[in-house]
Structure formats: structure tokens, C-alpha cells
Coordinates of C-alpha atoms and ligand atoms in Angstrom, one line a residue:
M1 CA 0.7 -7.4 23.0
K2 CA -2.7 -5.8 23.0
K3 CA -3.7 -3.6 20.1
K4 CA -7.0 -1.9 19.1
I5 CA -7.4 -1.9 15.3
A6 CA -10.0 0.2 13.4
V7 CA -11.3 -1.9 10.5
L8 CA -12.7 0.0 7.6
P9 CA -13.7 -2.5 5.0
G10 CA -15.3 0.0 2.6
D11 CA -16.6 -0.8 -0.8
G12 CA -16.5 -3.6 -3.5
I13 CA -14.1 -6.4 -2.6
G14 CA -12.9 -4.4 0.5
P15 CA -15.0 -6.4 3.0
E16 CA -14.0 -9.9 1.7
V17 CA -10.3 -9.3 1.5
I18 CA -10.3 -7.6 4.9
E19 CA -12.1 -10.6 6.4
Q20 CA -9.2 -12.8 5.3
A21 CA -6.6 -10.3 6.8
I22 CA -8.4 -10.6 10.1
K23 CA -8.3 -14.4 10.0
V24 CA -4.5 -14.1 9.5
L25 CA -4.2 -11.5 12.3
D26 CA -6.1 -13.8 14.6
A27 CA -3.9 -16.7 13.7
I28 CA -0.8 -14.6 14.6
G29 CA -2.6 -13.6 17.8
D30 CA -3.3 -17.2 18.8
R31 CA 0.3 -18.3 18.0
F32 CA 2.1 -15.5 19.7
N33 CA -0.3 -14.6 22.4
H34 CA -1.3 -11.1 21.1
Q35 CA -4.7 -9.6 21.5
F36 CA -6.1 -7.7 18.6
E37 CA -9.4 -5.9 19.2
Y38 CA -11.3 -4.8 16.1
C39 CA -13.5 -1.8 15.9
F40 CA -15.5 -1.8 12.6
A41 CA -16.6 1.4 10.9
D42 CA -18.0 2.6 7.6
V43 CA -16.1 4.5 4.9
G44 CA -16.6 5.3 1.2
G45 CA -19.7 4.5 -0.8
V46 CA -21.3 2.4 1.9
A47 CA -20.9 5.2 4.3
I48 CA -22.5 7.7 1.8
D49 CA -25.4 5.3 1.4
K50 CA -26.0 5.0 5.1
T51 CA -25.2 8.5 6.3
G52 CA -24.6 10.8 3.3
N53 CA -21.0 11.2 4.4
P54 CA -18.0 9.2 3.0
L55 CA -16.1 9.6 6.3
P56 CA -18.7 9.9 9.1
D57 CA -17.5 11.5 12.4
E58 CA -17.9 8.2 14.3
T59 CA -15.5 6.6 11.8
L60 CA -13.0 9.3 12.3
E61 CA -13.4 9.1 16.1
T62 CA -12.8 5.3 15.8
C63 CA -9.6 5.9 13.8
L64 CA -8.3 8.4 16.3
N65 CA -9.0 6.1 19.2
T66 CA -7.2 3.0 17.9
D67 CA -3.6 2.0 17.3
A68 CA -3.9 1.5 13.6
V69 CA -6.4 1.4 10.8
L70 CA -6.9 -1.6 8.5
F71 CA -8.6 -0.2 5.3
G72 CA -10.2 -2.2 2.5
A73 CA -11.1 -0.1 -0.5
I74 CA -13.4 2.6 -1.6
G75 CA -15.2 3.5 -4.8
H76 CA -18.2 2.4 -6.8
P77 CA -19.1 3.0 -10.5
K78 CA -22.3 4.8 -9.5
F79 CA -20.1 7.6 -8.2
D80 CA -17.8 7.8 -11.2
N81 CA -18.2 9.6 -14.5
D82 CA -20.5 12.3 -13.0
P83 CA -18.3 15.4 -12.2
S84 CA -21.4 17.2 -10.9
L85 CA -21.8 14.8 -7.9
K86 CA -21.2 16.8 -4.7
V87 CA -20.4 13.8 -2.5
R88 CA -18.0 11.1 -3.6
P89 CA -16.2 8.3 -1.8
E90 CA -12.7 9.7 -2.6
Q91 CA -13.5 12.8 -0.4
G92 CA -13.6 10.5 2.6
L93 CA -10.2 9.2 1.7
L94 CA -8.7 12.6 1.3
R95 CA -10.2 13.9 4.5
M96 CA -9.0 10.8 6.4
R97 CA -5.4 11.5 5.1
K98 CA -5.6 15.1 6.3
E99 CA -7.3 14.4 9.7
L100 CA -4.9 11.6 10.6
G101 CA -1.9 13.5 9.2
L102 CA -1.0 10.6 6.9
F103 CA 2.0 12.3 5.4
A104 CA 3.9 9.3 4.0
N105 CA 2.4 6.7 1.7
I106 CA 4.7 3.7 1.4
R107 CA 4.2 1.3 -1.4
P108 CA 6.7 -1.6 -1.7
V109 CA 6.9 -3.4 -5.0
T110 CA 8.2 -7.0 -4.6
T111 CA 8.6 -9.7 -7.2
Y112 CA 7.7 -13.3 -6.8
K113 CA 9.6 -15.7 -9.0
K114 CA 6.6 -17.9 -9.8
L115 CA 4.6 -14.9 -11.0
L116 CA 7.2 -13.2 -13.2
H117 CA 5.5 -14.5 -16.4
L118 CA 2.4 -12.4 -15.5
S119 CA 4.4 -9.2 -15.8
P120 CA 3.9 -7.0 -18.9
L121 CA 7.7 -6.7 -19.0
K122 CA 10.1 -9.3 -20.1
E123 CA 11.0 -11.6 -17.2
D124 CA 14.7 -10.6 -17.2
K125 CA 13.8 -6.9 -16.8
V126 CA 11.6 -7.5 -13.8
A127 CA 13.3 -10.5 -12.0
G128 CA 14.7 -9.2 -8.8
V129 CA 12.9 -5.8 -8.7
D130 CA 12.6 -4.7 -5.2
L131 CA 11.7 -1.1 -4.7
V132 CA 9.6 1.1 -2.4
I133 CA 7.9 4.3 -3.2
Y134 CA 7.6 7.1 -0.5
R135 CA 4.9 9.4 -1.7
E136 CA 4.1 12.6 0.2
L137 CA 0.3 12.3 0.9
T138 CA -1.1 15.4 2.7
S139 CA 0.1 18.3 0.7
G140 CA 1.1 19.4 -2.8
I141 CA -1.4 19.9 -5.6
Y142 CA -4.0 17.6 -3.9
F143 CA -4.4 20.1 -1.0
G144 CA -3.3 23.4 -2.4
E145 CA -5.5 26.4 -3.1
R146 CA -8.0 25.8 -5.9
G147 CA -10.8 27.5 -7.6
T148 CA -13.2 27.5 -10.5
S149 CA -14.8 30.4 -12.4
E150 CA -16.9 30.4 -15.5
N151 CA -14.2 29.8 -18.0
S152 CA -11.2 28.7 -16.0
A153 CA -10.1 26.6 -13.0
F154 CA -6.8 26.3 -11.1
D155 CA -5.1 24.0 -8.6
T156 CA -1.9 25.0 -6.7
C157 CA 1.1 22.9 -5.8
F158 CA 2.4 24.1 -2.4
Y159 CA 5.0 22.6 -0.1
T160 CA 6.6 23.8 3.1
V161 CA 10.1 22.8 4.1
E162 CA 8.7 20.9 7.1
E163 CA 6.4 18.8 4.9
I164 CA 9.3 17.9 2.6
E165 CA 11.7 17.1 5.4
R166 CA 9.5 14.8 7.4
I167 CA 8.9 12.4 4.5
A168 CA 12.4 12.8 3.3
H169 CA 13.7 11.6 6.7
A170 CA 11.4 8.6 6.5
A171 CA 12.7 7.8 3.1
F172 CA 16.4 8.2 4.0
Q173 CA 15.8 5.9 7.0
A174 CA 14.1 3.3 4.8
A175 CA 17.1 3.5 2.4
M176 CA 19.5 2.9 5.4
K177 CA 17.7 -0.4 6.1
R178 CA 17.7 -1.5 2.4
R179 CA 20.2 -1.1 -0.5
K180 CA 21.0 2.5 0.5
I181 CA 19.9 4.2 -2.8
L182 CA 17.4 7.0 -2.6
T183 CA 16.0 8.6 -5.8
L184 CA 14.2 11.9 -5.5
V185 CA 11.8 12.2 -8.4
D186 CA 10.7 15.7 -9.3
K187 CA 10.3 18.3 -12.1
A188 CA 13.0 20.7 -10.9
N189 CA 13.7 21.9 -14.4
V190 CA 10.3 23.6 -14.3
L191 CA 8.7 23.8 -10.9
D192 CA 9.7 25.9 -7.9
T193 CA 8.3 23.3 -5.4
S194 CA 10.5 20.7 -7.0
R195 CA 13.6 23.0 -6.7
L196 CA 12.7 23.3 -3.0
W197 CA 12.5 19.5 -2.6
R198 CA 15.9 19.1 -4.3
S199 CA 17.7 21.7 -2.3
R200 CA 16.4 20.4 1.1
V201 CA 16.9 16.8 0.3
Q202 CA 20.4 17.5 -0.9
K203 CA 21.2 19.2 2.4
M204 CA 19.7 16.4 4.4
A205 CA 21.9 13.9 2.5
A206 CA 24.8 15.0 4.7
E207 CA 23.0 13.3 7.7
Y208 CA 22.9 10.0 5.8
P209 CA 26.4 9.7 4.3
E210 CA 25.9 6.0 3.5
V211 CA 22.9 6.7 1.2
T212 CA 23.6 7.3 -2.4
L213 CA 21.2 10.1 -3.5
N214 CA 20.0 10.4 -7.1
F215 CA 17.8 12.9 -8.7
M216 CA 15.5 12.1 -11.6
Y217 CA 12.9 14.1 -13.5
V218 CA 9.5 12.6 -13.3
D219 CA 9.1 12.1 -17.1
N220 CA 12.4 10.3 -17.2
A221 CA 11.4 8.2 -14.1
A222 CA 8.2 7.1 -15.8
M223 CA 10.4 5.8 -18.6
Q224 CA 13.2 4.3 -16.4
L225 CA 10.6 2.4 -14.4
I226 CA 9.8 0.4 -17.5
Q227 CA 13.2 0.2 -19.0
Y228 CA 15.3 -0.6 -16.0
P229 CA 13.2 -0.9 -12.8
K230 CA 16.0 -2.8 -11.0
Q231 CA 17.9 0.4 -10.5
F232 CA 15.4 1.7 -7.9
D233 CA 15.6 1.1 -4.2
V234 CA 13.7 3.9 -2.4
V235 CA 11.9 6.4 -4.6
L236 CA 10.9 9.7 -2.9
T237 CA 8.4 12.0 -4.5
S238 CA 5.6 14.5 -4.1
N239 CA 1.9 13.7 -3.9
M240 CA 0.8 13.9 -7.5
F241 CA 4.0 12.4 -9.0
G242 CA 3.8 9.6 -6.4
D243 CA 0.1 8.9 -7.3
I244 CA 1.0 8.4 -11.0
L245 CA 4.3 6.5 -10.5
S246 CA 3.0 4.2 -7.9
D247 CA 0.3 3.0 -10.2
E248 CA 2.9 2.5 -12.9
A249 CA 5.2 0.6 -10.5
S250 CA 2.3 -1.6 -9.2
V251 CA 1.9 -3.4 -12.5
L252 CA 5.5 -4.2 -13.1
T253 CA 5.5 -7.4 -11.1
G254 CA 2.4 -9.0 -12.6
S255 CA 0.0 -9.0 -9.8
M256 CA -1.5 -5.9 -8.3
G257 CA -3.5 -8.2 -6.0
L258 CA -0.3 -8.8 -4.0
L259 CA 0.7 -5.2 -3.3
P260 CA 0.2 -3.7 0.2
S261 CA 0.6 -0.1 1.4
A262 CA 1.1 1.8 4.5
S263 CA 0.2 5.5 5.1
I264 CA 2.2 6.6 8.1
G265 CA 0.4 9.2 10.2
L266 CA 1.1 11.8 12.8
K267 CA -1.8 10.2 14.7
T268 CA -3.0 6.8 13.6
S269 CA -1.4 5.0 10.5
V270 CA -3.5 3.3 7.8
F271 CA -2.7 0.0 6.1
E272 CA -4.4 -0.7 2.8
P273 CA -4.1 -3.0 -0.2
I274 CA -3.5 -0.9 -3.3
H275 CA -5.9 -2.8 -5.7
G276 CA -9.0 -0.7 -5.0
S277 CA -12.6 -1.8 -4.8
F278 CA -12.8 -3.8 -8.0
P279 CA -16.6 -3.7 -8.0
Q280 CA -17.0 -6.3 -10.8
A281 CA -15.7 -9.0 -8.5
A282 CA -17.4 -7.9 -5.3
G283 CA -19.1 -10.7 -3.5
E284 CA -17.8 -13.3 -5.9
D285 CA -15.1 -14.7 -3.5
V286 CA -12.5 -14.5 -6.2
A287 CA -10.5 -11.5 -5.2
N288 CA -6.9 -12.0 -4.1
P289 CA -6.7 -11.3 -0.3
M290 CA -2.9 -11.3 -0.2
A291 CA -2.5 -7.6 -0.6
A292 CA -4.8 -7.0 2.3
I293 CA -3.0 -9.7 4.3
L294 CA 0.4 -8.2 3.4
S295 CA -0.9 -4.8 4.5
A296 CA -1.8 -6.3 7.9
A297 CA 1.9 -7.5 7.9
M298 CA 3.0 -3.9 7.4
M299 CA 0.8 -3.0 10.3
L300 CA 2.5 -5.6 12.5
D301 CA 5.9 -4.1 11.5
E302 CA 4.6 -0.8 12.7
F303 CA 3.7 -2.4 16.0
G304 CA 7.2 -3.6 16.3
L305 CA 6.2 -7.2 15.6
Q306 CA 8.8 -7.8 12.9
K307 CA 9.0 -11.5 13.4
E308 CA 5.2 -12.0 13.0
A309 CA 5.2 -9.8 9.9
R310 CA 8.0 -11.8 8.4
I311 CA 6.1 -15.1 9.0
I312 CA 3.1 -13.7 7.1
R313 CA 5.4 -12.7 4.2
T314 CA 7.3 -15.9 4.0
T315 CA 4.1 -18.0 4.2
I316 CA 2.6 -16.1 1.3
K317 CA 5.8 -16.4 -0.7
H318 CA 5.9 -20.1 0.0
V319 CA 2.3 -20.7 -1.0
L320 CA 2.9 -18.8 -4.3
E321 CA 6.0 -20.8 -5.0
K322 CA 4.0 -23.9 -4.6
G323 CA 1.7 -22.7 -7.4
I324 CA -1.3 -21.9 -5.2
G325 CA -3.3 -18.8 -5.6
T326 CA -6.5 -17.0 -6.6
P327 CA -7.9 -17.2 -10.2
E328 CA -6.1 -14.2 -11.7
L329 CA -2.7 -15.7 -10.9
N330 CA -3.4 -18.7 -13.2
A331 CA -2.0 -20.9 -10.5
R332 CA -1.7 -24.6 -10.5
I333 CA -4.1 -24.9 -7.6
T334 CA -6.7 -22.2 -7.7
L335 CA -8.5 -21.3 -4.5
S336 CA -11.1 -18.7 -3.6
C337 CA -10.5 -15.6 -1.6
S338 CA -11.9 -17.1 1.6
Q339 CA -10.0 -20.4 1.0
V340 CA -6.7 -18.5 0.7
G341 CA -7.5 -16.7 4.0
D342 CA -8.4 -20.0 5.7
M343 CA -5.3 -21.7 4.4
L344 CA -2.9 -18.9 5.4
A345 CA -4.5 -18.6 8.8
H346 CA -4.1 -22.3 9.3
L347 CA -0.5 -22.6 8.1
I348 CA 0.4 -19.7 10.3
A349 CA -1.5 -20.7 13.5
E350 CA -0.2 -24.2 13.4
D351 CA 3.2 -23.4 12.0
I352 CA 2.7 -25.9 9.2
S353 CA 4.9 -26.0 6.1
L354 CA 3.7 -27.2 2.7
D355 CA 7.0 -28.9 2.0
I356 CA 5.6 -32.1 0.5
G357 CA 5.6 -33.6 -2.9
E358 CA 3.5 -31.9 -5.6
D359 CA 1.4 -35.0 -6.0
R360 CA 0.2 -34.7 -2.4
L361 CA -0.3 -31.0 -2.3
A362 CA -3.9 -30.8 -3.4
E363 CA -4.9 -33.5 -0.9
K364 CA -3.1 -31.7 1.9
I365 CA -4.7 -28.4 1.1
S366 CA -8.1 -30.1 1.1
T367 CA -7.6 -31.1 4.7
I368 CA -6.8 -27.6 5.6
I369 CA -9.6 -25.5 4.0
Ligands
IPM401 C1 -4.7 6.6 -4.5 C2 -5.9 7.0 -5.2 C3 -6.4 8.3 -4.6 C4 -5.3 9.3 -4.9 C5 -7.8 8.7 -5.2 C6 -8.8 7.7 -5.0 C7 -8.2 10.0 -4.6 O1 -5.7 7.1 -6.6 O2 -4.7 6.3 -3.3 O3 -3.6 6.5 -5.1 O4 -5.3 9.9 -6.0 O5 -4.5 9.6 -4.0
MN402 MN1 -3.7 6.6 -7.2

């Protein structure tokens, strides 16, 4: 297979984790005879510094002319804490979402046995958690009418039936492939938009008779995610609620550095680790590249390369089970960001397993990286 991929490394640790994802994609390419062509472009703070625009037109062009976008992270402290700034990295992200029609943001939350002790929750609460959030990404209060006058300001939450139904279909379809439980999270006791979501989603449920549909108010969902996260399979929600709940969900499993995301578009889809730019660690070669690598795996799924995607996921799982990881995981064998990339690429390209005694593991790794 031949695919053209737009690569937008962005700010902070974005470039270093994306570099590792590319190593792994190339390993997949070598082993399975696929050709991935990369088209690099600027986004976020680096793009502002170079052009004054967080999403330059050439970058958008590149995204529109490729099969997928691999995105690092955006954001830098110099743009934070100054509400008077007219140009900020986030504007690039929001414009990209709108221009590419990225209506569904998908964030899977997976647990890894070896890392359960890093969770802020008790291990028995979090063991076996396997959920995915479907967040609407191009409408709602993020994109509604807004305004500011001298002593007031307003933002509007607005949804059309079409916007609700397209993401709801995607979420129902995901539920069909999983445990067949869909939870719509809203605030239907207060908001008209939520009542519209409920009535449309309820009607759509007739097309998916095997899926159990639950409704949950967002305040309760915030609580239930902590108290009993295992109950969730697919969570469907609007833009703002999804923003908040996906951050909450991302810390359940103990390592945010492992969580990927996909934003499915009407044009080109975007694949991005959820950890953000983490500027304190930029250039230190300590960031965990696994979220970026798992985002590349989600991209392969989207290309129809399920087997290749699965190989990436199982290799990462295997490496973690062996107690190997970046510093924040407190692993038995600590590697740098680039060493994790080198090792995963090597294991995947050569189809090597690390099934050897623990005493020989460090020695074996040293021959690989
Ligand atoms: C996210 C981020 C963005 C959002 C910000 C950076 C605009 O928090 O991708 O979740 O709020 O959507
Ligand atoms: Mn967010």
C-alpha cells in the first residue's frame, strides 16, 4: 500500500515523539511492503514564530492533499496566561478541526496490567477498564455564536440534527465492534441541545438493536468515571463535555503518555497523542513516545491495515509487561524516548519477541538499541 502522510510535529515534545512514530511506521513499511511518504509542515507555536499564523495555508494545503495527518502537539507557556494575545497556537488546532471537518474525536482508554499501580485509583477499580470516548469536535459551544461587550460576554451551544447523527452513527458502529454498550452523556435536565441529542440518539437506537443505550447526565458521569469506570464501553458526548471528560478519563489508567487519539474527518483524518506539548521535557529525550506510536497505529487501522496496527499494539503491550519504559513509568528498565522508538522499530521490523529470561533482558536490549 502507498500512503501520503502529512506530519505536523508542532511544539514541545511533539517533534521527538513523532520522530519515533515515524521509525515504527517505517518498520511496518519494511516488513509488510508498504510505502509511506511523509510531508512535513508547521503548526502551533513554531508556525507562529515562523509565519505569524498557527496554521499556515501551506500546512492546510498539505493536510488536504494527503491521506492522513500525524500530529504531535501544540502549545508553549509563552502563549499562556495572557488573554490579550491575538494569535495563539490553539487557534490553529480549532481551524484545522473546522477546515478538515474533524467531527469525531476518538479517545480510547486502555489499561496495562503492569502500570495499574500508577493509577490514582485503587487497582481493583481500574483493572480491566476499556472504554472509548466519542467527542463531537466541530460544533457546540466551541464554534457557536459568541461576543463580548464592555461588561458581558457570551458563547452559544448550537447543534444540528445532522451534526448529532453523524457522530452518533460512528459511536453506535464502534459499540457494535466492542461490548455493545453506548452511554450518551449530556445535560438534558437543563439544556435544549442535550434534549435534541437524547431524542435523536434514542431514535437511532432502533437501527442498532444489539447495542444497549444508556443516558447519563454529565455531572454524574464525571463521578461515575471515578467510582466505577468499568461500566463504560463507548461514551458519546458533545464537544465541551467531551473535552472535560476525556481529560478525566485519560488519567484513570496511570499513564497519559500511552494514550492516542484519532479525529475522524470529512476530508483528512488526524492522529495525535493526547499528552500535549509538555514544554518542560522538550528536547530532553525523556518523553514517552508510545502515545504517538499508538496514534500511528490508529492511523493504520483507518487505512484498513488492522493486522499492522495490532502488531504495534501487542509489541507495546509486550514491552510494558517486560517492565521496559520511559522514566515516568518507573519501569525496571528505563529507556529514553529515542531508545523506545529504536527498540519498537527493531522488534517490529525483524519480528523479534522479547520472550527470554529477565536476567538476559537488559543484555538483549543493549544489542537492539
Ligand atoms: C483538546 C484541547 C483543545 C480543546 C484546546 C487546546 C483548544 O484541550 O484537544 O482537548 O479544548 O479541544
Ligand atoms: Mn482538552
